[in-house]
C-alpha cells in the first residue's frame, strides 16, 4: 500500500501535482484542440466514425478549426449517432495496435451510448489519485457500491485501487434495471434494498478505507447503518452520479460523516470527472445551499454554462443555465454536447484555475420533447 503523507492534507496542492505528472494538462487549450483535430480527422490516426464524417461537415477540421472557439463549427452533438455506431468504428486507427475496452453509459436518457477506452481511464486515474493524495487519502482498500459490468465507474474504481495495490470489494449493481423499473411506473425501493443488502456486510467485515457510491445511495446507506461511517474504518466517501438535496447533504455531514471526508464529482461516462473544490476564502461565490463547485480539467474537457434558449451564448459568472460540454481526448471526441443538467457558472477556484459549476440539478424545460432523464440510484 502507498504510504500516506506525513503532513496535513492540502487540497490546494492537487493541481500543481497534476500538471507535473499529467503534462497534457499544461498544454494550451487552442494548441490541444488543433492537435486533436489532426488526430481525429487524419485517415492514419482518426476513428472511422469521425474520418467518415469529415467530408460532409462543410468545413475542414484540420484547417478551419484554429482553436477551441472554432469547435462551434460542428454544431451540437447528436447522441443518436453515437448510439448507432459500431463500437470498433469508434477506435482511433492510431491505436489499432493497443488494447481497448468498450464502456457504456447508464441509460439515463434512453438507449445507452458506447465509447472506446484506450487512454481515457489512465488519465482519470492519475488525476483522481493526485487529488486523493493532496487530501491525504491515497491508499487502503475500497468498497465499490458502484455500477460494474460495461460501466466506466466500476472499472475506474478498480484501476484506481490497482494504482496502490488496494483490494476492491464490489457489489452487483446494474443501474439500467432500476431505471427500467422506474420508467414502467415502478419503485426503486426493492432494488435499493438489494444493493444495501450486499454492501452492509462488506462494510462491517472488511472495514474499507474508501467508499465509492452515489449520493442517493449514500443517503439510504447512512439511514440504515446503526453507527456513523467512521466507526467502520471509512476515512472518505467518494461519490458521483445522482445528486442529493442541500438538506440531505447537510444531514449526512452532521449526522453520519463526522470524521469522514466527502468528495463528490460531477460528470458521466462521456465527459469524465469534474473535481470538487470546497468553499474557501478567495474562492468563487457559490449559490445558496452549495458548499462546493466542480471543475473539469482542460484541455481534456471543457464545461460551458449557456443560455437554455441559445446554446452558443455563454452566461456570465453567477448565472444559472444549461451545461454544454466538449470532450477532447485521443480516444473520445465529442463536441458541444448539451447535458441534462443546469448549473450556476462559477469563476476559477484557488485550487483549480479554470471556471466551474455549482448547484447542479436536472435541467427541465417546459414543452420539451427531448427524452426524459431517469436517474434512479445512479
Short mmCIF file of N, CA, C and O in Angstrom, two decimals, residues 11 24 56 61 64 152 192 201 219 272 276 313:
data_model
loop_
_atom_site.label_atom_id
_atom_site.label_comp_id
_atom_site.label_asym_id
_atom_site.label_seq_id
_atom_site.Cartn_x
_atom_site.Cartn_y
_atom_site.Cartn_z
N UNK A 11 -5.50 20.19 -0.11
CA UNK A 11 -6.13 20.03 -1.43
C UNK A 11 -5.61 21.01 -2.47
O UNK A 11 -5.67 20.73 -3.67
N UNK A 24 -0.03 16.73 -20.20
CA UNK A 24 -1.03 17.23 -21.16
C UNK A 24 -1.86 18.37 -20.56
O UNK A 24 -2.37 19.22 -21.30
N UNK A 56 -18.40 15.53 -45.02
CA UNK A 56 -19.77 16.06 -45.08
C UNK A 56 -20.01 17.19 -44.07
O UNK A 56 -21.14 17.64 -43.93
N UNK A 61 -11.87 20.30 -40.67
CA UNK A 61 -11.49 20.43 -39.25
C UNK A 61 -10.00 20.69 -39.05
O UNK A 61 -9.61 21.43 -38.14
N UNK A 64 -9.71 24.55 -40.64
CA UNK A 64 -10.61 25.62 -40.23
C UNK A 64 -10.78 25.73 -38.72
O UNK A 64 -11.20 26.78 -38.23
N UNK A 152 -18.22 2.56 -16.89
CA UNK A 152 -16.88 3.08 -16.64
C UNK A 152 -16.59 3.27 -15.16
O UNK A 152 -15.45 3.12 -14.72
N UNK A 192 -32.93 -0.88 -4.30
CA UNK A 192 -32.06 -0.25 -3.30
C UNK A 192 -31.79 -1.21 -2.16
O UNK A 192 -30.66 -1.33 -1.67
N UNK A 201 -22.82 -5.97 4.88
CA UNK A 201 -21.89 -6.99 5.43
C UNK A 201 -20.44 -6.72 5.06
O UNK A 201 -19.53 -6.94 5.87
N UNK A 219 -27.20 8.36 1.01
CA UNK A 219 -28.29 8.75 1.92
C UNK A 219 -28.98 7.50 2.46
O UNK A 219 -29.22 7.38 3.67
N UNK A 272 -16.25 12.66 -18.27
CA UNK A 272 -15.22 12.47 -17.26
C UNK A 272 -15.61 13.04 -15.91
O UNK A 272 -16.78 13.25 -15.62
N UNK A 276 -14.27 18.22 -7.28
CA UNK A 276 -14.86 19.08 -6.26
C UNK A 276 -13.83 20.06 -5.71
O UNK A 276 -12.72 19.69 -5.36
N UNK A 313 -24.59 31.01 -26.48
CA UNK A 313 -24.34 32.19 -25.65
C UNK A 313 -23.94 31.76 -24.25
O UNK A 313 -24.76 31.24 -23.49
#
